[in-house]
PDB file of C-alpha atoms in Angstrom:
ATOM      1  CA  MET G   1      69.062 135.450 -71.134  1.00  0.00           C
ATOM      2  CA  PRO G   2      70.539 133.377 -73.995  1.00  0.00           C
ATOM      3  CA  LEU G   3      73.267 134.846 -76.152  1.00  0.00           C
ATOM      4  CA  GLN G   4      72.144 136.090 -79.518  1.00  0.00           C
ATOM      5  CA  ARG G   5      74.226 135.530 -82.595  1.00  0.00           C
ATOM      6  CA  THR G   6      74.471 138.405 -85.025  1.00  0.00           C
ATOM      7  CA  VAL G   7      74.483 137.386 -88.664  1.00  0.00           C
ATOM      8  CA  VAL G   8      76.746 139.593 -90.741  1.00  0.00           C
ATOM      9  CA  PRO G   9      75.890 139.929 -94.443  1.00  0.00           C
ATOM     10  CA  ASN G  10      78.633 138.701 -96.787  1.00  0.00           C
ATOM     11  CA  GLU G  11      79.526 142.180 -97.967  1.00  0.00           C
ATOM     12  CA  GLN G  12      80.268 143.223 -94.380  1.00  0.00           C
ATOM     13  CA  LYS G  13      82.419 140.249 -93.347  1.00  0.00           C
ATOM     14  CA  ASN G  14      85.505 141.759 -94.961  1.00  0.00           C
ATOM     15  CA  SER G  15      84.668 145.349 -94.043  1.00  0.00           C
ATOM     16  CA  ALA G  16      85.465 147.843 -91.335  1.00  0.00           C
ATOM     17  CA  TRP G  17      83.810 151.023 -90.128  1.00  0.00           C
ATOM     18  CA  THR G  18      85.781 154.188 -90.874  1.00  0.00           C
ATOM     19  CA  LYS G  19      85.988 157.230 -88.583  1.00  0.00           C
ATOM     20  CA  ASN G  20      83.263 159.019 -90.521  1.00  0.00           C
ATOM     21  CA  GLY G  21      80.891 156.081 -90.048  1.00  0.00           C
ATOM     22  CA  THR G  22      81.021 154.567 -93.519  1.00  0.00           C
ATOM     23  CA  LEU G  23      81.667 150.944 -94.279  1.00  0.00           C
ATOM     24  CA  GLN G  24      84.911 150.314 -96.175  1.00  0.00           C
ATOM     25  CA  SER G  25      85.932 146.960 -97.608  1.00  0.00           C
ATOM     26  CA  ARG G  26      89.103 145.457 -96.146  1.00  0.00           C
ATOM     27  CA  LEU G  27      89.590 143.782 -99.495  1.00  0.00           C
ATOM     28  CA  ASP G  28      90.405 147.199-100.953  1.00  0.00           C
ATOM     29  CA  GLU G  29      93.331 147.435 -98.562  1.00  0.00           C
ATOM     30  CA  MET G  30      94.787 144.047 -99.550  1.00  0.00           C
ATOM     31  CA  ASN G  31      94.592 144.300-103.327  1.00  0.00           C
ATOM     32  CA  LEU G  32      97.781 144.540-105.319  1.00  0.00           C
ATOM     33  CA  GLU G  33      98.029 146.292-108.644  1.00  0.00           C
ATOM     34  CA  VAL G  34      99.536 143.853-111.149  1.00  0.00           C
ATOM     35  CA  VAL G  35     102.032 145.416-113.560  1.00  0.00           C
ATOM     36  CA  PHE G  36     104.413 143.960-116.124  1.00  0.00           C
ATOM     37  CA  PHE G  37     108.119 144.661-115.812  1.00  0.00           C
ATOM     38  CA  ARG G  38     109.158 146.908-118.710  1.00  0.00           C
ATOM     39  CA  THR G  39     112.692 147.042-120.084  1.00  0.00           C
ATOM     40  CA  ALA G  40     114.467 150.315-120.919  1.00  0.00           C
ATOM     41  CA  ASN G  41     113.457 149.903-124.573  1.00  0.00           C
ATOM     42  CA  GLY G  42     109.774 149.356-123.677  1.00  0.00           C
ATOM     43  CA  ARG G  43     109.529 145.551-123.989  1.00  0.00           C
ATOM     44  CA  GLU G  44     107.364 143.658-121.522  1.00  0.00           C
ATOM     45  CA  PRO G  45     108.876 140.148-121.449  1.00  0.00           C
ATOM     46  CA  VAL G  46     106.163 138.477-119.361  1.00  0.00           C
ATOM     47  CA  ARG G  47     103.356 139.924-121.500  1.00  0.00           C
ATOM     48  CA  GLN G  48     105.154 138.745-124.663  1.00  0.00           C
ATOM     49  CA  TRP G  49     105.667 135.260-123.173  1.00  0.00           C
ATOM     50  CA  LEU G  50     101.991 135.029-122.179  1.00  0.00           C
ATOM     51  CA  LYS G  51     100.835 136.014-125.670  1.00  0.00           C
ATOM     52  CA  LYS G  52     102.762 133.057-127.133  1.00  0.00           C
ATOM     53  CA  LEU G  53     100.955 130.548-124.894  1.00  0.00           C
ATOM     54  CA  PRO G  54      97.713 128.786-125.832  1.00  0.00           C
ATOM     55  CA  ARG G  55      94.538 130.589-124.762  1.00  0.00           C
ATOM     56  CA  GLU G  56      93.644 128.031-122.051  1.00  0.00           C
ATOM     57  CA  ASP G  57      97.147 128.271-120.522  1.00  0.00           C
ATOM     58  CA  ARG G  58      96.914 132.091-120.466  1.00  0.00           C
ATOM     59  CA  ARG G  59      93.526 131.788-118.794  1.00  0.00           C
ATOM     60  CA  SER G  60      94.839 129.441-116.067  1.00  0.00           C
ATOM     61  CA  ILE G  61      97.841 131.641-115.346  1.00  0.00           C
ATOM     62  CA  GLY G  62      95.605 134.718-115.295  1.00  0.00           C
ATOM     63  CA  ILE G  63      93.293 133.120-112.738  1.00  0.00           C
ATOM     64  CA  ASP G  64      96.281 132.287-110.525  1.00  0.00           C
ATOM     65  CA  LEU G  65      97.666 135.835-110.839  1.00  0.00           C
ATOM     66  CA  LYS G  66      94.250 137.256-109.945  1.00  0.00           C
ATOM     67  CA  THR G  67      94.081 134.998-106.886  1.00  0.00           C
ATOM     68  CA  VAL G  68      97.414 136.390-105.696  1.00  0.00           C
ATOM     69  CA  GLN G  69      96.374 139.957-106.562  1.00  0.00           C
ATOM     70  CA  PHE G  70      93.267 139.810-104.391  1.00  0.00           C
ATOM     71  CA  GLY G  71      94.573 137.475-101.686  1.00  0.00           C
ATOM     72  CA  TRP G  72      98.101 138.692-101.011  1.00  0.00           C
ATOM     73  CA  PRO G  73      99.949 137.561 -98.979  1.00  0.00           C
ATOM     74  CA  LEU G  74      99.530 133.899 -99.920  1.00  0.00           C
ATOM     75  CA  GLY G  75     101.717 130.851 -99.512  1.00  0.00           C
ATOM     76  CA  MET G  76     101.945 127.321-100.807  1.00  0.00           C
ATOM     77  CA  PRO G  77     100.713 125.692-102.915  1.00  0.00           C
ATOM     78  CA  LEU G  78     100.091 128.744-105.149  1.00  0.00           C
ATOM     79  CA  VAL G  79     102.932 131.067-104.104  1.00  0.00           C
ATOM     80  CA  ARG G  80     106.429 130.197-102.970  1.00  0.00           C
ATOM     81  CA  LYS G  81     109.121 132.597-101.824  1.00  0.00           C
ATOM     82  CA  LEU G  82     112.334 131.931-103.740  1.00  0.00           C
ATOM     83  CA  GLU G  83     114.522 134.491-101.994  1.00  0.00           C
ATOM     84  CA  SER G  84     114.294 137.915-100.425  1.00  0.00           C
ATOM     85  CA  GLY G  85     111.905 139.975-102.565  1.00  0.00           C
ATOM     86  CA  ILE G  86     111.206 137.350-105.237  1.00  0.00           C
ATOM     87  CA  TRP G  87     108.249 134.956-105.257  1.00  0.00           C
ATOM     88  CA  GLU G  88     106.828 132.569-107.820  1.00  0.00           C
ATOM     89  CA  VAL G  89     103.217 131.954-108.822  1.00  0.00           C
ATOM     90  CA  ARG G  90     102.920 128.219-109.427  1.00  0.00           C
ATOM     91  CA  SER G  91     100.438 127.397-112.186  1.00  0.00           C
ATOM     92  CA  ASN G  92      99.565 123.830-113.098  1.00  0.00           C
ATOM     93  CA  LEU G  93      98.547 123.663-116.738  1.00  0.00           C
ATOM     94  CA  ASP G  94      97.069 120.646-118.546  1.00  0.00           C
ATOM     95  CA  SER G  95     100.311 118.940-119.490  1.00  0.00           C
ATOM     96  CA  ARG G  96     102.971 121.196-117.997  1.00  0.00           C
ATOM     97  CA  ILE G  97     103.846 123.627-115.228  1.00  0.00           C
ATOM     98  CA  ALA G  98     104.277 127.389-115.572  1.00  0.00           C
ATOM     99  CA  ARG G  99     105.958 129.822-113.229  1.00  0.00           C
ATOM    100  CA  VAL G 100     105.684 133.600-113.057  1.00  0.00           C
ATOM    101  CA  LEU G 101     108.366 135.229-110.909  1.00  0.00           C
ATOM    102  CA  PHE G 102     107.394 138.504-109.284  1.00  0.00           C
ATOM    103  CA  THR G 103     108.309 141.076-106.681  1.00  0.00           C
ATOM    104  CA  VAL G 104     106.123 143.321-104.558  1.00  0.00           C
ATOM    105  CA  ILE G 105     106.909 147.014-104.377  1.00  0.00           C
ATOM    106  CA  GLY G 106     104.483 148.885-102.168  1.00  0.00           C
ATOM    107  CA  ASP G 107     101.050 147.819-103.394  1.00  0.00           C
ATOM    108  CA  ARG G 108     102.283 146.649-106.800  1.00  0.00           C
ATOM    109  CA  MET G 109     102.937 143.092-107.913  1.00  0.00           C
ATOM    110  CA  VAL G 110     105.561 143.419-110.649  1.00  0.00           C
ATOM    111  CA  LEU G 111     105.739 140.408-112.984  1.00  0.00           C
ATOM    112  CA  LEU G 112     109.460 139.924-113.646  1.00  0.00           C
ATOM    113  CA  HIS G 113     109.763 136.702-115.642  1.00  0.00           C
ATOM    114  CA  GLY G 114     107.634 133.801-116.842  1.00  0.00           C
ATOM    115  CA  PHE G 115     108.590 130.340-118.071  1.00  0.00           C
ATOM    116  CA  ILE G 116     107.440 126.764-118.507  1.00  0.00           C
ATOM    117  CA  LYS G 117     109.121 124.601-115.909  1.00  0.00           C
ATOM    118  CA  LYS G 118     111.019 121.594-117.255  1.00  0.00           C
ATOM    119  CA  ALA G 119     113.009 120.510-114.179  1.00  0.00           C
ATOM    120  CA  GLN G 120     112.265 119.983-110.490  1.00  0.00           C
ATOM    121  CA  LYS G 121     114.326 123.012-109.419  1.00  0.00           C
ATOM    122  CA  THR G 122     113.870 126.551-110.716  1.00  0.00           C
ATOM    123  CA  PRO G 123     116.601 127.018-113.351  1.00  0.00           C
ATOM    124  CA  THR G 124     119.393 129.357-112.287  1.00  0.00           C
ATOM    125  CA  THR G 125     119.161 131.305-115.552  1.00  0.00           C
ATOM    126  CA  ASP G 126     115.464 132.071-114.944  1.00  0.00           C
ATOM    127  CA  LEU G 127     116.117 133.175-111.366  1.00  0.00           C
ATOM    128  CA  GLU G 128     119.069 135.327-112.471  1.00  0.00           C
ATOM    129  CA  LEU G 129     116.902 136.999-115.096  1.00  0.00           C
ATOM    130  CA  ALA G 130     114.272 137.822-112.452  1.00  0.00           C
ATOM    131  CA  ARG G 131     117.012 139.200-110.178  1.00  0.00           C
ATOM    132  CA  SER G 132     118.312 141.354-113.033  1.00  0.00           C
ATOM    133  CA  HIS G 133     114.842 142.748-113.772  1.00  0.00           C
ATOM    134  CA  LYS G 134     114.279 143.429-110.065  1.00  0.00           C
ATOM    135  CA  ALA G 135     117.624 145.261-109.885  1.00  0.00           C
ATOM    136  CA  ASP G 136     116.588 147.362-112.906  1.00  0.00           C
ATOM    137  CA  LEU G 137     113.462 148.403-110.987  1.00  0.00           C
ATOM    138  CA  GLU G 138     115.519 149.449-107.974  1.00  0.00           C
ATOM    139  CA  ASN G 139     117.861 151.671-109.992  1.00  0.00           C
TER     140      ASN G 139
END
């Protein structure tokens, strides 16, 4: 008897059966909630930085953030680990490069710092600012 191949509908490819017999999406388990880091006085530096960018740049960065949100964990070329607990989303814009530094706490992706990259290496001041914001979260 020849082997039969079972075709799985798209909505079931990323799903699993639960104990009570219902189908639950595995994508639900991998999603991160994206939140902006907020300072003690209520400022959200990454949100403020994004608002200053042109609409098309905001759109490109948003698409990249959404890709990370629904695909975590990801690696290069979109995400690069900078050090323990800090990653960067690497967005290529029309004429420049943007970076959003973030950390993951539980199921939350916390956006710590954003900047337009002007040099090959991530500037120390930008990395230190992300470290400082991450430390504020941990206290």
